[in-house]
Amino acid sequence: MADYNLAVIPGDGVGLEVIAEGRKALEAVASVTEGLSFQFTEFPWGSEYYRETGNLMPEDGIEILKGFDSILFGAVGDPNIPDHITLHGLLLPMRRGFDQGVCIRPAYLYPGVESPLAGKKAGDIDMVIFRENTEGEYAPVGGRLYAGTAHETVVQTNMFTRRGTERIIRAAFEYCVRRDKRKKVTSVTKSNAQSFGMVFWDEVFQEVSADYPQIETESLLVDRACMDLVRWPEDFDVMVASNLFADILSDIAAVVTGSMGLAPSANINPEKEYPSLFEPVHGAAFDIMGKGIANPLATVSAVAMMLDHLGEQEAAQKVDNAVARCLQERTVLTSDLGGAASTSEMGDEAARQIREG
Ligand code: GGG
């Protein structure tokens, strides 16, 4: 048990709405857990800050955040600023600056939640996606020449390092060993087309898998993996994929388990040299921002992942159980799950469940 120093960055759009509920969950769990407390420092970084200063975060933003135990992040994106400016100005510098190479995205079909896929029962879909988080297709490597001319030339290069590739694949296997489930790791690439980077990924997957003979393995092309996520999602246990592929796969996984509003994400610095970052998978959600109807449970589940990473397993379990009870009881739910509750009513219910659990 300890007093944790948390950096809170609500960011943009519905991020501002759901992060307030994430804080409520942390305050609730602290109130029922002996010796656990949190100090919050909130940073107003994001698109408004960009309009005022020309940057999404201060130049020394990474330095400022370095001393915190963890970062709770909302969302980034603005209808009037190009997405590549917002994403590359705030979230990606933190993932790279803090060497958060391991991104963990669980997707579980909870009791009380209906999948859009026919015939799926609670627990049928239960997978954890491991996303390489600092390189691959997100590497800012490339350039643009002769802009606006007939010779306009654009290069965007994927980057795969042995360190980054082996680290994420090994993290997926290690997690699979600890997880009390089917014990299979699926690697997803497109090595028939991407004959350098993804062939390399497949080779590293083979090498690492040799250290885990007790774990079943499979390698799928990304198009096949997308089909299977929709037609046979129960076949997946732990998946591992590159930065872009795993981002897309985790959106499909979130939707087949009932809602983007339930999907949490942990951006982990495995060596714990720097703070890790916890966020909902969803973005700023321009279509519903400001309406107070976003589902905050993805953020509450991200809070549980943060507690687990900090070594507060008992507190993490209290928060996870509270989310499961909210969904099973179905008395207070946001509209994505068929209810009529506001974001803050849903957050209050999660906090009540944590306190009374
Ligand atoms: N809460 C995360 C967020 O703001 N997501 C927006 C987004 O586009 N993220 C891209 C990514 O995670 O790679």
Short mmCIF file of C-alpha atoms and ligand atoms in Angstrom, two decimals:
data_model
loop_
_atom_site.label_atom_id
_atom_site.label_comp_id
_atom_site.label_asym_id
_atom_site.label_seq_id
_atom_site.Cartn_x
_atom_site.Cartn_y
_atom_site.Cartn_z
CA MET A 1 0.00 0.00 0.00
CA ALA A 2 1.21 3.51 -0.73
CA ASP A 3 0.44 7.08 -1.64
CA TYR A 4 0.67 7.34 -5.44
CA ASN A 5 1.43 10.44 -7.46
CA LEU A 6 -0.71 10.30 -10.58
CA ALA A 7 -0.55 12.54 -13.64
CA VAL A 8 -3.99 13.02 -15.16
CA ILE A 9 -4.34 14.19 -18.78
CA PRO A 10 -8.00 14.33 -19.84
CA GLY A 11 -7.01 15.59 -23.32
CA ASP A 12 -9.85 16.18 -25.75
CA GLY A 13 -13.49 15.45 -26.48
CA VAL A 14 -15.06 12.76 -24.32
CA GLY A 15 -11.66 12.30 -22.66
CA LEU A 16 -12.58 15.25 -20.43
CA GLU A 17 -15.85 13.54 -19.46
CA VAL A 18 -14.61 10.00 -18.82
CA ILE A 19 -11.45 10.95 -16.92
CA ALA A 20 -13.53 12.66 -14.23
CA GLU A 21 -15.19 9.27 -13.67
CA GLY A 22 -11.84 7.47 -13.61
CA ARG A 23 -10.81 9.79 -10.79
CA LYS A 24 -14.03 8.98 -8.92
CA ALA A 25 -13.17 5.27 -9.19
CA LEU A 26 -9.69 5.90 -7.76
CA GLU A 27 -11.10 7.97 -4.90
CA ALA A 28 -13.69 5.27 -4.18
CA VAL A 29 -11.14 2.46 -4.08
CA ALA A 30 -8.83 4.53 -1.86
CA SER A 31 -11.73 5.10 0.55
CA VAL A 32 -12.19 1.35 1.06
CA THR A 33 -8.57 0.20 0.94
CA GLU A 34 -6.43 0.63 4.04
CA GLY A 35 -3.29 2.68 3.37
CA LEU A 36 -4.03 3.40 -0.30
CA SER A 37 -4.17 7.03 -1.43
CA PHE A 38 -3.60 9.12 -4.55
CA GLN A 39 -2.34 12.61 -5.29
CA PHE A 40 -3.64 13.88 -8.64
CA THR A 41 -1.92 16.47 -10.81
CA GLU A 42 -4.04 17.39 -13.80
CA PHE A 43 -2.46 18.74 -17.01
CA PRO A 44 -4.60 20.73 -19.47
CA TRP A 45 -2.71 19.42 -22.52
CA GLY A 46 -4.38 18.63 -25.83
CA SER A 47 -6.10 20.53 -28.62
CA GLU A 48 -7.15 23.61 -26.59
CA TYR A 49 -3.57 23.94 -25.36
CA TYR A 50 -2.43 23.65 -29.02
CA ARG A 51 -4.74 26.49 -30.06
CA GLU A 52 -3.26 28.65 -27.28
CA THR A 53 0.43 27.72 -27.55
CA GLY A 54 1.03 25.96 -30.88
CA ASN A 55 1.96 22.70 -29.09
CA LEU A 56 -0.19 19.92 -27.66
CA MET A 57 2.07 19.65 -24.64
CA PRO A 58 4.99 21.77 -23.37
CA GLU A 59 8.41 21.07 -24.83
CA ASP A 60 9.53 19.70 -21.47
CA GLY A 61 6.30 17.70 -21.05
CA ILE A 62 8.10 14.34 -20.92
CA GLU A 63 10.49 15.70 -18.30
CA ILE A 64 7.54 17.00 -16.25
CA LEU A 65 5.79 13.61 -16.30
CA LYS A 66 8.89 11.52 -15.58
CA GLY A 67 8.54 11.64 -11.80
CA PHE A 68 4.93 10.40 -11.65
CA ASP A 69 3.99 6.85 -10.68
CA SER A 70 1.49 6.52 -13.56
CA ILE A 71 -0.41 8.54 -16.14
CA LEU A 72 -4.18 8.41 -16.57
CA PHE A 73 -5.03 9.60 -20.07
CA GLY A 74 -8.37 10.37 -21.73
CA ALA A 75 -8.32 10.93 -25.47
CA VAL A 76 -6.75 13.06 -28.15
CA GLY A 77 -8.32 14.48 -31.31
CA ASP A 78 -10.19 17.55 -32.46
CA PRO A 79 -12.61 18.06 -35.35
CA ASN A 80 -10.68 21.16 -36.47
CA ILE A 81 -7.09 19.94 -36.18
CA PRO A 82 -5.71 17.17 -38.42
CA ASP A 83 -5.52 13.84 -36.55
CA HIS A 84 -1.84 13.28 -37.37
CA ILE A 85 -0.98 16.56 -35.61
CA THR A 86 -2.93 15.77 -32.45
CA LEU A 87 -1.80 12.13 -32.17
CA HIS A 88 1.87 12.86 -32.93
CA GLY A 89 1.82 15.89 -30.63
CA LEU A 90 0.63 14.25 -27.42
CA LEU A 91 0.01 10.52 -27.12
CA LEU A 92 2.80 9.11 -29.29
CA PRO A 93 5.60 11.20 -27.69
CA MET A 94 4.56 9.79 -24.30
CA ARG A 95 4.49 6.19 -25.56
CA ARG A 96 7.93 6.58 -27.14
CA GLY A 97 9.43 8.94 -24.54
CA PHE A 98 8.59 6.52 -21.74
CA ASP A 99 9.51 3.41 -23.76
CA GLN A 100 5.99 2.02 -23.33
CA GLY A 101 6.59 -0.74 -25.87
CA VAL A 102 3.99 -3.14 -24.48
CA CYS A 103 0.35 -2.24 -24.95
CA ILE A 104 -2.21 -4.60 -23.39
CA ARG A 105 -5.84 -4.54 -24.55
CA PRO A 106 -8.21 -7.09 -23.03
CA ALA A 107 -11.61 -7.82 -24.58
CA TYR A 108 -14.17 -9.83 -22.59
CA LEU A 109 -17.87 -10.46 -23.15
CA TYR A 110 -19.28 -9.66 -19.68
CA PRO A 111 -22.44 -11.19 -18.22
CA GLY A 112 -25.23 -8.69 -18.92
CA VAL A 113 -23.68 -7.39 -22.14
CA GLU A 114 -24.99 -8.39 -25.54
CA SER A 115 -22.56 -9.06 -28.37
CA PRO A 116 -23.65 -7.91 -31.84
CA LEU A 117 -22.71 -11.46 -32.92
CA ALA A 118 -25.56 -13.96 -32.70
CA GLY A 119 -25.40 -16.72 -30.11
CA LYS A 120 -22.42 -15.51 -28.06
CA LYS A 121 -22.74 -16.03 -24.32
CA ALA A 122 -20.92 -14.26 -21.49
CA GLY A 123 -17.33 -15.43 -21.34
CA ASP A 124 -17.40 -16.94 -24.86
CA ILE A 125 -15.20 -14.07 -26.04
CA ASP A 126 -12.21 -13.61 -23.79
CA MET A 127 -8.98 -12.44 -25.36
CA VAL A 128 -6.06 -10.15 -24.64
CA ILE A 129 -4.34 -8.31 -27.47
CA PHE A 130 -0.67 -7.38 -27.15
CA ARG A 131 0.18 -4.39 -29.32
CA GLU A 132 3.72 -3.35 -30.13
CA ASN A 133 3.49 0.28 -29.11
CA THR A 134 6.53 2.34 -30.08
CA GLU A 135 7.56 1.40 -33.60
CA GLY A 136 6.16 -0.59 -36.58
CA GLU A 137 3.82 1.43 -38.79
CA TYR A 138 3.68 4.30 -36.25
CA ALA A 139 7.39 5.15 -36.54
CA PRO A 140 7.68 8.74 -37.75
CA VAL A 141 10.08 7.69 -40.48
CA GLY A 142 9.54 9.00 -43.99
CA GLY A 143 9.19 12.20 -45.92
CA ARG A 144 7.46 14.13 -48.62
CA LEU A 145 9.24 15.57 -51.65
CA TYR A 146 8.10 17.88 -54.45
CA ALA A 147 4.81 18.59 -52.65
CA GLY A 148 2.07 19.89 -54.93
CA THR A 149 3.89 18.96 -58.15
CA ALA A 150 3.32 16.12 -60.58
CA HIS A 151 6.42 14.48 -59.06
CA GLU A 152 5.06 14.53 -55.53
CA THR A 153 6.77 11.64 -53.74
CA VAL A 154 5.86 10.27 -50.33
CA VAL A 155 7.71 7.62 -48.32
CA GLN A 156 6.45 6.12 -45.05
CA THR A 157 8.63 3.41 -43.59
CA ASN A 158 7.67 0.71 -41.09
CA MET A 159 10.32 0.12 -38.47
CA PHE A 160 10.83 -3.19 -36.66
CA THR A 161 13.71 -3.62 -34.23
CA ARG A 162 14.74 -6.93 -32.70
CA ARG A 163 14.45 -5.38 -29.23
CA GLY A 164 10.92 -4.05 -29.79
CA THR A 165 9.64 -7.12 -31.65
CA GLU A 166 11.08 -9.65 -29.25
CA ARG A 167 9.91 -7.62 -26.24
CA ILE A 168 6.24 -7.55 -27.27
CA ILE A 169 6.18 -11.20 -28.37
CA ARG A 170 7.84 -12.36 -25.16
CA ALA A 171 5.42 -10.23 -23.11
CA ALA A 172 2.50 -11.97 -24.85
CA PHE A 173 3.92 -15.43 -24.08
CA GLU A 174 4.72 -14.54 -20.46
CA TYR A 175 1.17 -13.24 -19.98
CA CYS A 176 -0.24 -16.38 -21.59
CA VAL A 177 1.73 -18.58 -19.18
CA ARG A 178 0.25 -16.68 -16.21
CA ARG A 179 -3.30 -16.55 -17.60
CA ASP A 180 -5.59 -19.34 -16.55
CA LYS A 181 -7.19 -19.83 -19.96
CA ARG A 182 -6.78 -21.76 -23.18
CA LYS A 183 -3.03 -21.10 -23.52
CA LYS A 184 -2.64 -20.09 -27.13
CA VAL A 185 -0.74 -17.16 -28.65
CA THR A 186 -1.77 -15.97 -32.11
CA SER A 187 0.65 -13.76 -34.02
CA VAL A 188 -0.84 -11.57 -36.74
CA THR A 189 1.18 -10.22 -39.68
CA LYS A 190 0.94 -9.71 -43.44
CA SER A 191 4.24 -11.25 -44.42
CA ASN A 192 3.13 -12.28 -47.90
CA ALA A 193 3.04 -8.55 -48.74
CA GLN A 194 5.42 -7.01 -46.16
CA SER A 195 8.35 -9.19 -47.02
CA PHE A 196 10.98 -7.51 -44.82
CA GLY A 197 9.50 -6.29 -41.56
CA MET A 198 6.77 -8.85 -41.16
CA VAL A 199 8.82 -11.82 -42.32
CA PHE A 200 11.28 -10.71 -39.62
CA TRP A 201 8.40 -10.56 -37.10
CA ASP A 202 7.36 -14.13 -38.03
CA GLU A 203 10.94 -15.32 -37.50
CA VAL A 204 11.16 -13.70 -34.07
CA PHE A 205 7.77 -15.21 -33.16
CA GLN A 206 9.11 -18.68 -34.08
CA GLU A 207 12.30 -18.12 -32.08
CA VAL A 208 10.51 -16.89 -28.95
CA SER A 209 7.82 -19.58 -29.13
CA ALA A 210 10.55 -22.24 -28.80
CA ASP A 211 11.00 -21.06 -25.19
CA TYR A 212 7.32 -21.81 -24.44
CA PRO A 213 6.68 -25.37 -25.65
CA GLN A 214 3.59 -25.63 -23.41
CA ILE A 215 1.84 -22.80 -25.34
CA GLU A 216 -0.02 -23.53 -28.57
CA THR A 217 0.86 -21.03 -31.32
CA GLU A 218 -0.60 -19.88 -34.60
CA SER A 219 0.37 -17.25 -37.20
CA LEU A 220 -2.40 -15.59 -39.17
CA LEU A 221 -2.43 -13.04 -41.95
CA VAL A 222 -4.24 -9.93 -40.78
CA ASP A 223 -7.12 -10.31 -43.26
CA ARG A 224 -7.79 -13.84 -41.98
CA ALA A 225 -7.52 -12.63 -38.36
CA CYS A 226 -10.14 -9.92 -39.01
CA MET A 227 -12.53 -12.49 -40.47
CA ASP A 228 -11.98 -14.90 -37.60
CA LEU A 229 -12.50 -12.19 -34.98
CA VAL A 230 -16.01 -11.77 -36.35
CA ARG A 231 -16.94 -15.38 -37.13
CA TRP A 232 -15.02 -17.32 -34.44
CA PRO A 233 -13.90 -14.82 -31.78
CA GLU A 234 -14.00 -17.56 -29.12
CA ASP A 235 -10.94 -19.14 -30.80
CA PHE A 236 -8.64 -16.37 -29.61
CA ASP A 237 -6.79 -16.29 -26.32
CA VAL A 238 -3.69 -14.03 -26.47
CA MET A 239 -2.93 -12.18 -29.72
CA VAL A 240 0.23 -10.28 -30.59
CA ALA A 241 0.63 -7.88 -33.50
CA SER A 242 2.33 -4.76 -34.74
CA ASN A 243 1.32 -1.24 -33.73
CA LEU A 244 -1.21 -0.59 -36.50
CA PHE A 245 -2.58 -4.11 -36.89
CA ALA A 246 -3.20 -4.54 -33.17
CA ASP A 247 -4.88 -1.13 -33.00
CA ILE A 248 -7.36 -2.22 -35.68
CA LEU A 249 -7.80 -5.72 -34.23
CA SER A 250 -8.51 -4.30 -30.77
CA ASP A 251 -11.28 -2.08 -32.15
CA ILE A 252 -12.94 -5.14 -33.70
CA ALA A 253 -12.47 -7.05 -30.43
CA ALA A 254 -14.07 -4.17 -28.49
CA VAL A 255 -17.09 -4.04 -30.77
CA VAL A 256 -17.73 -7.81 -30.74
CA THR A 257 -17.64 -7.73 -26.92
CA GLY A 258 -20.43 -5.17 -26.84
CA SER A 259 -19.05 -1.62 -26.94
CA MET A 260 -16.01 0.55 -27.58
CA GLY A 261 -17.02 2.10 -24.28
CA LEU A 262 -15.84 -0.98 -22.37
CA ALA A 263 -12.33 -1.42 -23.83
CA PRO A 264 -9.35 -0.41 -21.64
CA SER A 265 -5.71 -0.13 -22.64
CA ALA A 266 -2.44 -0.21 -20.71
CA ASN A 267 0.72 1.26 -22.26
CA ILE A 268 3.45 -0.37 -20.25
CA ASN A 269 7.10 0.42 -19.72
CA PRO A 270 8.03 -3.15 -18.68
CA GLU A 271 11.24 -2.15 -16.93
CA LYS A 272 9.29 0.34 -14.75
CA GLU A 273 12.03 2.88 -15.44
CA TYR A 274 9.35 5.38 -16.55
CA PRO A 275 5.66 5.84 -15.80
CA SER A 276 3.19 3.69 -17.71
CA LEU A 277 0.02 5.18 -19.22
CA PHE A 278 -3.56 3.94 -18.91
CA GLU A 279 -6.43 5.02 -21.15
CA PRO A 280 -9.66 3.90 -22.75
CA VAL A 281 -9.13 2.47 -26.26
CA HIS A 282 -11.70 4.89 -27.69
CA GLY A 283 -10.72 8.32 -28.90
CA ALA A 284 -12.22 11.80 -28.52
CA ALA A 285 -15.53 10.65 -30.16
CA PHE A 286 -16.48 13.89 -31.93
CA ASP A 287 -20.04 12.62 -32.56
CA ILE A 288 -20.93 12.48 -28.86
CA MET A 289 -18.46 14.83 -27.16
CA GLY A 290 -20.02 17.42 -24.87
CA LYS A 291 -23.27 15.47 -24.58
CA GLY A 292 -22.36 13.72 -21.33
CA ILE A 293 -23.34 10.28 -22.62
CA ALA A 294 -19.94 8.61 -23.17
CA ASN A 295 -19.48 5.32 -21.33
CA PRO A 296 -16.77 5.82 -18.65
CA LEU A 297 -16.39 2.09 -17.86
CA ALA A 298 -13.45 1.67 -20.28
CA THR A 299 -11.63 4.31 -18.23
CA VAL A 300 -12.67 2.64 -14.96
CA SER A 301 -11.27 -0.67 -16.28
CA ALA A 302 -8.09 1.18 -17.31
CA VAL A 303 -7.86 2.36 -13.68
CA ALA A 304 -7.99 -1.31 -12.61
CA MET A 305 -5.12 -2.07 -15.01
CA MET A 306 -3.17 0.83 -13.50
CA LEU A 307 -3.69 -0.49 -9.98
CA ASP A 308 -2.58 -3.96 -11.06
CA HIS A 309 0.58 -2.50 -12.63
CA LEU A 310 1.31 -0.54 -9.44
CA GLY A 311 1.17 -3.82 -7.50
CA GLU A 312 -2.23 -3.05 -5.88
CA GLN A 313 -3.91 -6.32 -6.90
CA GLU A 314 -6.57 -6.22 -4.17
CA ALA A 315 -7.65 -2.71 -5.18
CA ALA A 316 -7.55 -3.67 -8.89
CA GLN A 317 -9.84 -6.61 -8.18
CA LYS A 318 -12.32 -4.34 -6.36
CA VAL A 319 -12.52 -2.06 -9.40
CA ASP A 320 -12.81 -4.97 -11.86
CA ASN A 321 -15.56 -6.56 -9.76
CA ALA A 322 -17.44 -3.25 -9.64
CA VAL A 323 -17.41 -2.96 -13.44
CA ALA A 324 -18.65 -6.55 -13.76
CA ARG A 325 -21.47 -5.89 -11.26
CA CYS A 326 -22.57 -2.68 -13.03
CA LEU A 327 -22.87 -4.66 -16.25
CA GLN A 328 -24.57 -7.70 -14.74
CA GLU A 329 -27.14 -5.72 -12.72
CA ARG A 330 -27.97 -3.40 -15.65
CA THR A 331 -29.71 -0.83 -13.41
CA VAL A 332 -27.52 2.12 -14.49
CA LEU A 333 -26.09 1.92 -18.00
CA THR A 334 -25.12 4.38 -20.72
CA SER A 335 -26.89 4.35 -24.10
CA ASP A 336 -24.21 2.28 -25.90
CA LEU A 337 -25.35 -0.59 -23.65
CA GLY A 338 -29.07 0.08 -23.96
CA GLY A 339 -29.46 2.36 -20.91
CA ALA A 340 -30.19 6.06 -20.48
CA ALA A 341 -27.64 7.05 -17.82
CA SER A 342 -25.27 9.97 -18.26
CA THR A 343 -21.49 9.60 -18.07
CA SER A 344 -21.45 10.92 -14.49
CA GLU A 345 -24.37 8.72 -13.37
CA MET A 346 -22.51 5.68 -14.73
CA GLY A 347 -19.32 6.83 -12.97
CA ASP A 348 -21.25 7.34 -9.71
CA GLU A 349 -22.66 3.83 -10.01
CA ALA A 350 -19.19 2.33 -10.59
CA ALA A 351 -17.87 4.27 -7.57
CA ARG A 352 -20.82 3.07 -5.44
CA GLN A 353 -20.15 -0.52 -6.49
CA ILE A 354 -16.47 -0.11 -5.58
CA ARG A 355 -17.33 1.30 -2.14
CA GLU A 356 -20.07 -1.23 -1.38
CA GLY A 357 -18.46 -4.24 -3.08
N1 GGG B 1 -7.83 7.12 -25.69
C1 GGG B 1 -6.96 6.98 -26.73
C2 GGG B 1 -7.12 7.91 -27.88
O1 GGG B 1 -7.22 9.10 -27.77
N2 GGG B 1 -7.13 7.32 -29.02
C3 GGG B 1 -7.14 8.05 -30.22
C4 GGG B 1 -6.31 7.44 -31.25
O2 GGG B 1 -6.53 7.66 -32.41
N3 GGG B 1 -5.33 6.66 -30.87
C5 GGG B 1 -4.49 6.05 -31.78
C6 GGG B 1 -3.72 4.97 -31.16
O3 GGG B 1 -3.96 4.54 -30.04
O4 GGG B 1 -2.83 4.49 -31.81
#
